N, CA and C atoms as an extended XYZ file, in Angstrom:
444
Properties=species:S:1:pos:R:3:atomname:S:1:resname:S:1:resid:I:1 pbc="F F F"
N       -52.177       -1.295      -29.985 N   MET     1
C       -50.856       -1.697      -30.430 CA  MET     1
C       -50.954       -3.057      -31.122 C   MET     1
N       -50.267       -3.153      -32.249 N   ARG     2
C       -50.252       -4.402      -33.018 CA  ARG     2
C       -48.838       -4.964      -33.050 C   ARG     2
N       -48.737       -6.205      -33.466 N   LEU     3
C       -47.438       -6.867      -33.533 CA  LEU     3
C       -46.501       -6.156      -34.501 C   LEU     3
N       -47.035       -5.607      -35.583 N   GLU     4
C       -46.179       -4.916      -36.541 CA  GLU     4
C       -45.720       -3.551      -36.037 C   GLU     4
N       -46.367       -3.045      -34.963 N   ASP     5
C       -45.970       -1.760      -34.389 CA  ASP     5
C       -44.809       -1.908      -33.404 C   ASP     5
N       -44.516       -3.154      -32.969 N   VAL     6
C       -43.459       -3.366      -31.979 CA  VAL     6
C       -42.108       -3.152      -32.646 C   VAL     6
N       -41.311       -2.277      -32.058 N   ALA     7
C       -39.993       -1.962      -32.612 CA  ALA     7
C       -39.026       -1.739      -31.449 C   ALA     7
N       -37.735       -1.950      -31.685 N   PRO     8
C       -36.776       -1.689      -30.603 CA  PRO     8
C       -36.760       -0.211      -30.231 C   PRO     8
N       -36.336        0.057      -29.001 N   GLN     9
C       -36.290        1.436      -28.519 CA  GLN     9
C       -35.277        2.238      -29.334 C   GLN     9
N       -35.536        3.507      -29.503 N   LYS    10
C       -34.683        4.346      -30.323 CA  LYS    10
C       -33.306        4.458      -29.685 C   LYS    10
N       -32.276        4.180      -30.466 N   GLY    11
C       -30.898        4.249      -29.987 CA  GLY    11
C       -30.370        2.946      -29.420 C   GLY    11
N       -31.218        1.906      -29.311 N   SER    12
C       -30.756        0.640      -28.735 CA  SER    12
C       -30.072       -0.242      -29.767 C   SER    12
N       -30.339       -0.004      -31.050 N   ARG    13
C       -29.736       -0.814      -32.113 CA  ARG    13
C       -28.736        0.037      -32.871 C   ARG    13
N       -27.505       -0.491      -33.040 N   LYS    14
C       -26.478        0.242      -33.768 CA  LYS    14
C       -26.075       -0.557      -34.988 C   LYS    14
N       -25.736        0.125      -36.062 N   ARG    15
C       -25.306       -0.570      -37.261 CA  ARG    15
C       -23.911       -1.121      -37.053 C   ARG    15
N       -23.604       -2.227      -37.752 N   ARG    16
C       -22.306       -2.868      -37.572 CA  ARG    16
C       -21.230       -2.016      -38.212 C   ARG    16
N       -20.006       -2.132      -37.667 N   ARG    17
C       -18.872       -1.377      -38.159 CA  ARG    17
C       -18.331       -2.052      -39.416 C   ARG    17
N       -18.238       -1.292      -40.499 N   ARG    18
C       -17.691       -1.815      -41.760 CA  ARG    18
C       -16.238       -1.406      -41.833 C   ARG    18
N       -15.344       -2.363      -41.565 N   VAL    19
C       -13.921       -2.057      -41.504 CA  VAL    19
C       -13.250       -2.395      -42.829 C   VAL    19
N       -12.109       -1.718      -43.074 N   GLY    20
C       -11.350       -1.984      -44.295 CA  GLY    20
C       -11.994       -1.450      -45.544 C   GLY    20
N       -12.710       -0.307      -45.453 N   ARG    21
C       -13.394        0.246      -46.615 CA  ARG    21
C       -12.894        1.653      -46.927 C   ARG    21
N       -11.591        1.897      -46.732 N   GLY    22
C       -11.026        3.204      -47.080 CA  GLY    22
C       -10.767        4.061      -45.861 C   GLY    22
N        -9.855        5.063      -46.022 N   ILE    23
C        -9.445        5.863      -44.871 CA  ILE    23
C       -10.529        6.844      -44.435 C   ILE    23
N       -11.415        7.225      -45.289 N   SER    24
C       -12.462        8.169      -44.887 CA  SER    24
C       -13.478        7.519      -43.960 C   SER    24
N       -13.562        6.187      -43.971 N   ALA    25
C       -14.516        5.495      -43.110 CA  ALA    25
C       -14.045        5.436      -41.658 C   ALA    25
N       -12.774        5.760      -41.401 N   GLY    26
C       -12.274        5.768      -40.029 CA  GLY    26
C       -11.600        4.474      -39.621 C   GLY    26
N       -11.918        3.366      -40.263 N   GLN    27
C       -11.299        2.071      -39.973 CA  GLN    27
C       -10.776        1.527      -41.289 C   GLN    27
N        -9.702        2.155      -41.798 N   GLY    28
C        -9.224        1.864      -43.152 CA  GLY    28
C        -8.508        0.548      -43.283 C   GLY    28
N        -7.347        0.572      -43.915 N   ALA    29
C        -6.662       -0.633      -44.345 CA  ALA    29
C        -6.357       -1.595      -43.202 C   ALA    29
N        -5.919       -1.086      -42.056 N   SER    30
C        -5.552       -1.994      -40.960 CA  SER    30
C        -6.712       -2.264      -40.011 C   SER    30
N        -7.855       -1.648      -40.249 N   CYS    31
C        -9.113       -1.929      -39.530 CA  CYS    31
C        -9.022       -1.665      -38.036 C   CYS    31
N        -8.131       -0.759      -37.618 N   GLY    32
C        -8.028       -0.445      -36.199 CA  GLY    32
C        -7.169       -1.409      -35.412 C   GLY    32
N        -6.487       -2.343      -36.097 N   PHE    33
C        -5.638       -3.317      -35.411 CA  PHE    33
C        -4.168       -2.904      -35.399 C   PHE    33
N        -3.838       -1.697      -35.826 N   GLY    34
C        -2.445       -1.294      -35.871 CA  GLY    34
C        -1.771       -1.842      -37.109 C   GLY    34
N        -0.459       -1.933      -37.098 N   MET    35
C         0.236       -2.332      -38.306 CA  MET    35
C         0.597       -3.802      -38.325 C   MET    35
N         1.598       -4.226      -37.571 N   ARG    36
C         1.983       -5.633      -37.614 CA  ARG    36
C         1.919       -6.227      -36.216 C   ARG    36
N         2.056       -7.520      -36.149 N   GLY    37
C         2.130       -8.182      -34.858 CA  GLY    37
C         1.058       -9.237      -34.688 C   GLY    37
N         1.174       -9.953      -33.584 N   GLN    38
C         0.288      -11.089      -33.337 CA  GLN    38
C        -1.167      -10.645      -33.229 C   GLN    38
N        -1.398       -9.478      -32.616 N   LYS    39
C        -2.774       -9.043      -32.404 CA  LYS    39
C        -3.405       -8.392      -33.625 C   LYS    39
N        -2.643       -8.244      -34.724 N   SER    40
C        -3.233       -7.658      -35.925 CA  SER    40
C        -3.649       -8.727      -36.922 C   SER    40
N        -3.253       -9.968      -36.694 N   ARG    41
C        -3.528      -11.031      -37.665 CA  ARG    41
C        -4.970      -11.496      -37.567 C   ARG    41
N        -5.399      -12.206      -38.616 N   SER    42
C        -6.766      -12.722      -38.595 CA  SER    42
C        -6.863      -13.858      -37.591 C   SER    42
N        -8.056      -14.094      -37.117 N   GLY    43
C        -8.247      -15.102      -36.085 CA  GLY    43
C        -8.052      -14.476      -34.716 C   GLY    43
N        -7.909      -15.299      -33.772 N   ARG    44
C        -7.814      -14.841      -32.398 CA  ARG    44
C        -6.384      -14.400      -32.085 C   ARG    44
N        -6.233      -13.414      -31.189 N   GLY    45
C        -4.905      -12.970      -30.799 CA  GLY    45
C        -4.217      -14.030      -29.966 C   GLY    45
N        -4.506      -14.066      -28.675 N   THR    46
C        -3.966      -15.085      -27.780 CA  THR    46
C        -5.091      -15.565      -26.873 C   THR    46
N        -4.910      -16.743      -26.321 N   ARG    47
C        -5.944      -17.272      -25.425 CA  ARG    47
C        -5.905      -16.539      -24.085 C   ARG    47
N        -6.961      -16.575      -23.311 N   PRO    48
C        -6.949      -15.938      -21.995 CA  PRO    48
C        -5.900      -16.580      -21.095 C   PRO    48
N        -5.143      -15.766      -20.387 N   GLY    49
C        -4.112      -16.268      -19.493 CA  GLY    49
C        -2.746      -16.409      -20.136 C   GLY    49
N        -2.655      -16.202      -21.457 N   PHE    50
C        -1.368      -16.323      -22.134 CA  PHE    50
C        -0.504      -15.118      -21.782 C   PHE    50
N         0.772      -15.357      -21.409 N   GLU    51
C         1.662      -14.277      -20.987 CA  GLU    51
C         2.890      -14.191      -21.864 C   GLU    51
N         2.739      -14.461      -23.146 N   GLY    52
C         3.850      -14.301      -24.077 CA  GLY    52
C         4.917      -15.354      -23.923 C   GLY    52
N         4.597      -16.504      -23.447 N   GLY    53
C         5.572      -17.565      -23.281 CA  GLY    53
C         6.101      -17.670      -21.859 C   GLY    53
N         5.927      -16.607      -21.057 N   GLN    54
C         6.281      -16.683      -19.637 CA  GLN    54
C         5.349      -17.680      -18.965 C   GLN    54
N         5.826      -18.344      -17.914 N   MET    55
C         4.992      -19.310      -17.194 CA  MET    55
C         3.763      -18.580      -16.652 C   MET    55
N         2.578      -18.931      -17.092 N   PRO    56
C         1.392      -18.155      -16.715 CA  PRO    56
C         1.034      -18.318      -15.236 C   PRO    56
N         0.265      -17.367      -14.754 N   LEU    57
C        -0.079      -17.312      -13.336 CA  LEU    57
C        -0.770      -18.589      -12.877 C   LEU    57
N        -1.670      -19.119      -13.688 N   TYR    58
C        -2.413      -20.310      -13.255 CA  TYR    58
C        -1.527      -21.538      -13.172 C   TYR    58
N        -0.332      -21.489      -13.747 N   ARG    59
C         0.621      -22.592      -13.593 CA  ARG    59
C         1.686      -22.288      -12.545 C   ARG    59
N         1.859      -21.006      -12.194 N   ARG    60
C         2.860      -20.625      -11.200 CA  ARG    60
C         2.381      -20.866       -9.775 C   ARG    60
N         1.088      -20.646       -9.515 N   VAL    61
C         0.593      -20.740       -8.141 CA  VAL    61
C         0.458      -22.198       -7.725 C   VAL    61
N         0.674      -22.514       -6.447 N   PRO    62
C         0.542      -23.901       -5.996 CA  PRO    62
C        -0.918      -24.325       -5.975 C   PRO    62
N        -1.161      -25.584       -6.272 N   LYS    63
C        -2.517      -26.107       -6.288 CA  LYS    63
C        -2.792      -26.809       -4.967 C   LYS    63
N        -3.884      -26.466       -4.332 N   LEU    64
C        -4.232      -27.061       -3.048 CA  LEU    64
C        -4.908      -28.405       -3.264 C   LEU    64
N        -4.638      -29.342       -2.386 N   LYS    65
C        -5.256      -30.660       -2.480 CA  LYS    65
C        -6.697      -30.637       -1.981 C   LYS    65
N        -6.992      -29.749       -1.056 N   HIS    66
C        -8.339      -29.681       -0.505 CA  HIS    66
C        -8.563      -28.266        0.015 C   HIS    66
N        -9.793      -27.955        0.299 N   PHE    67
C       -10.131      -26.667        0.863 CA  PHE    67
C       -10.193      -26.791        2.374 C   PHE    67
N        -9.659      -25.824        3.087 N   THR    68
C        -9.700      -25.864        4.539 CA  THR    68
C       -11.097      -25.531        5.022 C   THR    68
N       -11.445      -26.080        6.162 N   VAL    69
C       -12.753      -25.808        6.748 CA  VAL    69
C       -12.666      -24.461        7.448 C   VAL    69
N       -13.594      -23.567        7.070 N   ILE    70
C       -13.619      -22.237        7.706 CA  ILE    70
C       -14.184      -22.447        9.119 C   ILE    70
N       -14.061      -21.793       10.121 N   ASN    71
C       -14.666      -21.973       11.454 CA  ASN    71
C       -14.607      -23.417       11.936 C   ASN    71
N       -13.457      -24.039       11.842 N   LYS    72
C       -13.305      -25.429       12.294 CA  LYS    72
C       -13.409      -25.485       13.811 C   LYS    72
N       -14.134      -26.476       14.335 N   GLN    73
C       -14.307      -26.615       15.779 CA  GLN    73
C       -13.081      -27.295       16.372 C   GLN    73
N       -12.454      -26.653       17.345 N   GLN    74
C       -11.301      -27.212       18.039 CA  GLN    74
C       -11.792      -27.915       19.301 C   GLN    74
N       -11.236      -29.087       19.602 N   TYR    75
C       -11.605      -29.837       20.791 CA  TYR    75
C       -10.377      -30.111       21.642 C   TYR    75
N       -10.595      -30.226       22.941 N   THR    76
C        -9.583      -30.752       23.842 CA  THR    76
C        -9.787      -32.258       23.858 C   THR    76
N        -8.846      -33.010       23.314 N   THR    77
C        -9.041      -34.451       23.158 CA  THR    77
C        -8.321      -35.226       24.251 C   THR    77
N        -9.007      -36.256       24.742 N   VAL    78
C        -8.454      -37.136       25.764 CA  VAL    78
C        -8.767      -38.564       25.362 C   VAL    78
N        -7.783      -39.460       25.474 N   ASN    79
C        -7.991      -40.869       25.167 CA  ASN    79
C        -8.433      -41.623       26.416 C   ASN    79
N        -9.072      -42.788       26.187 N   ILE    80
C        -9.567      -43.630       27.272 CA  ILE    80
C        -8.417      -44.067       28.191 C   ILE    80
N        -7.255      -44.359       27.630 N   ARG    81
C        -6.135      -44.855       28.450 CA  ARG    81
C        -5.674      -43.821       29.473 C   ARG    81
N        -5.889      -42.531       29.193 N   GLN    82
C        -5.527      -41.491       30.157 CA  GLN    82
C        -6.512      -41.444       31.323 C   GLN    82
N        -7.756      -41.886       31.077 N   LEU    83
C        -8.776      -41.884       32.140 CA  LEU    83
C        -8.688      -43.122       33.018 C   LEU    83
N        -7.940      -44.150       32.608 N   ALA    84
C        -7.878      -45.416       33.348 CA  ALA    84
C        -7.229      -45.252       34.713 C   ALA    84
N        -6.419      -44.216       34.897 N   SER    85
C        -5.732      -44.014       36.175 CA  SER    85
C        -6.624      -43.361       37.230 C   SER    85
N        -7.786      -42.860       36.857 N   LEU    86
C        -8.685      -42.189       37.802 CA  LEU    86
C        -9.397      -43.215       38.687 C   LEU    86
N        -9.759      -42.828       39.913 N   PRO    87
C       -10.493      -43.760       40.788 CA  PRO    87
C       -11.914      -44.002       40.275 C   PRO    87
N       -12.521      -45.107       40.717 N   ALA    88
C       -13.851      -45.502       40.248 CA  ALA    88
C       -14.903      -44.481       40.673 C   ALA    88
N       -15.963      -44.375       39.882 N   ASN    89
C       -17.124      -43.497       40.105 CA  ASN    89
C       -16.735      -42.022       40.200 C   ASN    89
N       -15.698      -41.636       39.514 N   THR    90
C       -15.293      -40.229       39.460 CA  THR    90
C       -16.091      -39.533       38.370 C   THR    90
N       -16.504      -38.285       38.663 N   GLU    91
C       -17.173      -37.484       37.634 CA  GLU    91
C       -16.079      -36.778       36.825 C   GLU    91
N       -16.020      -37.078       35.537 N   VAL    92
C       -14.963      -36.567       34.673 CA  VAL    92
C       -15.518      -35.429       33.818 C   VAL    92
N       -14.954      -34.231       34.016 N   THR    93
C       -15.267      -33.073       33.173 CA  THR    93
C       -13.941      -32.445       32.749 C   THR    93
N       -14.016      -31.424       31.946 N   LEU    94
C       -12.798      -30.741       31.508 CA  LEU    94
C       -12.086      -30.105       32.693 C   LEU    94
N       -12.853      -29.519       33.616 N   ASP    95
C       -12.243      -28.879       34.788 CA  ASP    95
C       -11.573      -29.902       35.694 C   ASP    95
N       -12.234      -31.055       35.900 N   SER    96
C       -11.643      -32.071       36.778 CA  SER    96
C       -10.373      -32.664       36.158 C   SER    96
N       -10.336      -32.785       34.816 N   LEU    97
C        -9.138      -33.294       34.154 CA  LEU    97
C        -7.981      -32.296       34.248 C   LEU    97
N        -8.304      -31.007       34.218 N   MET    98
C        -7.259      -29.985       34.364 CA  MET    98
C        -6.722      -29.978       35.794 C   MET    98
N        -7.619      -30.186       36.773 N   ASP    99
C        -7.178      -30.247       38.170 CA  ASP    99
C        -6.300      -31.471       38.408 C   ASP    99
N        -6.641      -32.604       37.747 N   ALA   100
C        -5.869      -33.835       37.919 CA  ALA   100
C        -4.554      -33.802       37.155 C   ALA   100
N        -4.389      -32.856       36.229 N   GLY   101
C        -3.148      -32.736       35.470 CA  GLY   101
C        -3.111      -33.598       34.224 C   GLY   101
N        -4.240      -34.240       33.891 N   ILE   102
C        -4.294      -35.051       32.664 CA  ILE   102
C        -4.323      -34.136       31.447 C   ILE   102
N        -5.045      -33.016       31.566 N   VAL   103
C        -5.117      -32.013       30.498 CA  VAL   103
C        -4.456      -30.752       31.025 C   VAL   103
N        -3.581      -30.138       30.238 N   THR   104
C        -2.877      -28.934       30.689 CA  THR   104
C        -3.456      -27.648       30.110 C   THR   104
N        -4.032      -27.719       28.889 N   THR   105
C        -4.582      -26.503       28.276 CA  THR   105
C        -6.019      -26.748       27.835 C   THR   105
N        -6.803      -25.696       27.885 N   ASN   106
C        -8.189      -25.763       27.427 CA  ASN   106
C        -8.214      -25.329       25.966 C   ASN   106
N        -8.259      -26.310       25.063 N   ASP   107
C        -8.278      -26.011       23.625 CA  ASP   107
C        -9.684      -25.976       23.055 C   ASP   107
N       -10.691      -26.047       23.915 N   GLY   108
C       -12.076      -26.057       23.466 CA  GLY   108
C       -12.843      -27.118       24.231 C   GLY   108
N       -14.052      -27.457       23.771 N   PRO   109
C       -14.863      -28.467       24.454 CA  PRO   109
C       -14.151      -29.825       24.493 C   PRO   109
N       -14.507      -30.631       25.487 N   LEU   110
C       -13.867      -31.926       25.706 CA  LEU   110
C       -14.418      -32.975       24.748 C   LEU   110
N       -13.505      -33.740       24.151 N   LYS   111
C       -13.887      -34.852       23.288 CA  LYS   111
C       -13.125      -36.086       23.746 C   LYS   111
N       -13.829      -37.192       23.946 N   ILE   112
C       -13.231      -38.430       24.431 CA  ILE   112
C       -13.003      -39.357       23.244 C   ILE   112
N       -11.742      -39.797       23.100 N   LEU   113
C       -11.361      -40.715       22.022 CA  LEU   113
C       -11.185      -42.118       22.589 C   LEU   113
N       -11.266      -43.127       21.740 N   GLY   114
C       -11.335      -44.511       22.201 CA  GLY   114
C       -10.038      -45.287       22.193 C   GLY   114
N        -8.876      -44.641       22.216 N   ASP   115
C        -7.626      -45.381       22.192 CA  ASP   115
C        -7.274      -45.856       23.598 C   ASP   115
N        -7.037      -47.139       23.791 N   GLY   116
C        -6.667      -47.702       25.084 CA  GLY   116
C        -7.792      -48.533       25.670 C   GLY   116
N        -7.540      -49.063       26.871 N   GLU   117
C        -8.518      -49.890       27.577 CA  GLU   117
C        -8.840      -49.243       28.916 C   GLU   117
N       -10.040      -49.514       29.423 N   ILE   118
C       -10.463      -48.976       30.716 CA  ILE   118
C       -11.233      -50.063       31.459 C   ILE   118
N       -11.028      -50.114       32.780 N   SER   119
C       -11.721      -51.120       33.584 CA  SER   119
C       -12.495      -50.499       34.734 C   SER   119
N       -12.331      -49.192       34.981 N   VAL   120
C       -13.047      -48.522       36.072 CA  VAL   120
C       -14.272      -47.817       35.525 C   VAL   120
N       -15.332      -47.763       36.359 N   ALA   121
C       -16.575      -47.096       35.965 CA  ALA   121
C       -16.449      -45.604       36.254 C   ALA   121
N       -16.659      -44.780       35.221 N   LEU   122
C       -16.546      -43.326       35.353 CA  LEU   122
C       -17.808      -42.654       34.825 C   LEU   122
N       -18.163      -41.516       35.432 N   GLN   123
C       -19.266      -40.695       34.932 CA  GLN   123
C       -18.633      -39.551       34.130 C   GLN   123
N       -18.624      -39.711       32.800 N   VAL   124
C       -17.920      -38.762       31.933 CA  VAL   124
C       -18.926      -37.793       31.329 C   VAL   124
N       -18.619      -36.492       31.459 N   LYS   125
C       -19.432      -35.431       30.850 CA  LYS   125
C       -18.547      -34.704       29.856 C   LYS   125
N       -18.861      -34.844       28.559 N   ALA   126
C       -18.037      -34.237       27.510 CA  ALA   126
C       -18.932      -33.749       26.383 C   ALA   126
N       -18.354      -32.936       25.497 N   ALA   127
C       -19.109      -32.401       24.362 CA  ALA   127
C       -19.330      -33.478       23.304 C   ALA   127
N       -18.330      -34.364       23.128 N   GLN   128
C       -18.450      -35.421       22.118 CA  GLN   128
C       -17.716      -36.663       22.572 C   GLN   128
N       -18.203      -37.808       22.077 N   PHE   129
C       -17.570      -39.103       22.299 CA  PHE   129
C       -17.452      -39.795       20.950 C   PHE   129
N       -16.344      -40.488       20.738 N   THR   130
C       -16.303      -41.356       19.562 CA  THR   130
C       -17.098      -42.616       19.901 C   THR   130
N       -17.547      -43.325       18.875 N   ALA   131
C       -18.369      -44.523       19.097 CA  ALA   131
C       -17.580      -45.573       19.865 C   ALA   131
N       -16.302      -45.704       19.579 N   ASN   132
C       -15.441      -46.668       20.262 CA  ASN   132
C       -15.294      -46.311       21.738 C   ASN   132
N       -15.125      -45.030       22.044 N   ALA   133
C       -14.968      -44.577       23.421 CA  ALA   133
C       -16.244      -44.814       24.213 C   ALA   133
N       -17.373      -44.552       23.594 N   ARG   134
C       -18.659      -44.723       24.287 CA  ARG   134
C       -18.880      -46.189       24.665 C   ARG   134
N       -18.601      -47.102       23.739 N   THR   135
C       -18.808      -48.523       24.041 CA  THR   135
C       -17.848      -49.004       25.128 C   THR   135
N       -16.609      -48.533       25.137 N   LYS   136
C       -15.648      -48.946       26.160 CA  LYS   136
C       -16.026      -48.412       27.536 C   LYS   136
N       -16.467      -47.146       27.608 N   LEU   137
C       -16.860      -46.567       28.887 CA  LEU   137
C       -18.093      -47.256       29.454 C   LEU   137
N       -19.108      -47.471       28.605 N   GLU   138
C       -20.335      -48.110       29.076 CA  GLU   138
C       -20.112      -49.595       29.343 C   GLU   138
N       -19.179      -50.210       28.647 N   GLY   139
C       -18.835      -51.610       28.905 CA  GLY   139
C       -18.144      -51.789       30.247 C   GLY   139
N       -17.426      -50.761       30.720 N   ALA   140
C       -16.756      -50.814       32.020 CA  ALA   140
C       -17.698      -50.449       33.159 C   ALA   140
N       -18.956      -50.131       32.842 N   GLY   141
C       -19.944      -49.794       33.868 CA  GLY   141
C       -20.113      -48.305       34.077 C   GLY   141
N       -19.491      -47.483       33.276 N   GLY   142
C       -19.588      -46.049       33.414 CA  GLY   142
C       -20.738      -45.472       32.608 C   GLY   142
N       -20.824      -44.136       32.605 N   SER   143
C       -21.877      -43.468       31.837 CA  SER   143
C       -21.267      -42.326       31.028 C   SER   143
N       -21.934      -42.005       29.917 N   CYS   144
C       -21.480      -40.945       29.011 CA  CYS   144
C       -22.604      -39.916       28.888 C   CYS   144
N       -22.327      -38.682       29.279 N   GLN   145
C       -23.320      -37.618       29.157 CA  GLN   145
C       -22.781      -36.549       28.216 C   GLN   145
N       -23.556      -36.234       27.185 N   VAL   146
C       -23.144      -35.230       26.197 CA  VAL   146
C       -23.578      -33.855       26.665 C   VAL   146
N       -22.619      -32.949       26.758 N   LEU   147
C       -22.901      -31.568       27.161 CA  LEU   147
C       -23.185      -30.735       25.926 C   LEU   147
N       -24.023      -29.747       26.061 N   GLU   148
C       -24.343      -28.840       24.952 CA  GLU   148
C       -23.476      -27.614       25.018 C   GLU   148
């Protein structure tokens, strides 16, 4: 095989349509565009999304400011000030907080937030701690254990 022998596959190349060359050619005077109207004129018909002057769909729908997180992790959140009422050296878990009445519903793993002050030492076991909460708990003499 030589370079001059290379040719496109049979039937893969079609000749271009010659429009406006008489009625016997099949695409006569109007070239298949019908008679009158916006879509028969030279140039482009309408841009994509144009709805004839009606407010187009891309302008009708509301625009979101951000995308929501799919599979967002829900936490049962408790602030430090809610733990201040517990006695010293108490082991704090989600179950113990529900028994004490500080938390009423289990919305997921326990997360400790740092709002408020604490002066008692507590052994807290939670899924997550904010940096502020961790420093306040350890500053009061308590410990923070992260559960998996």
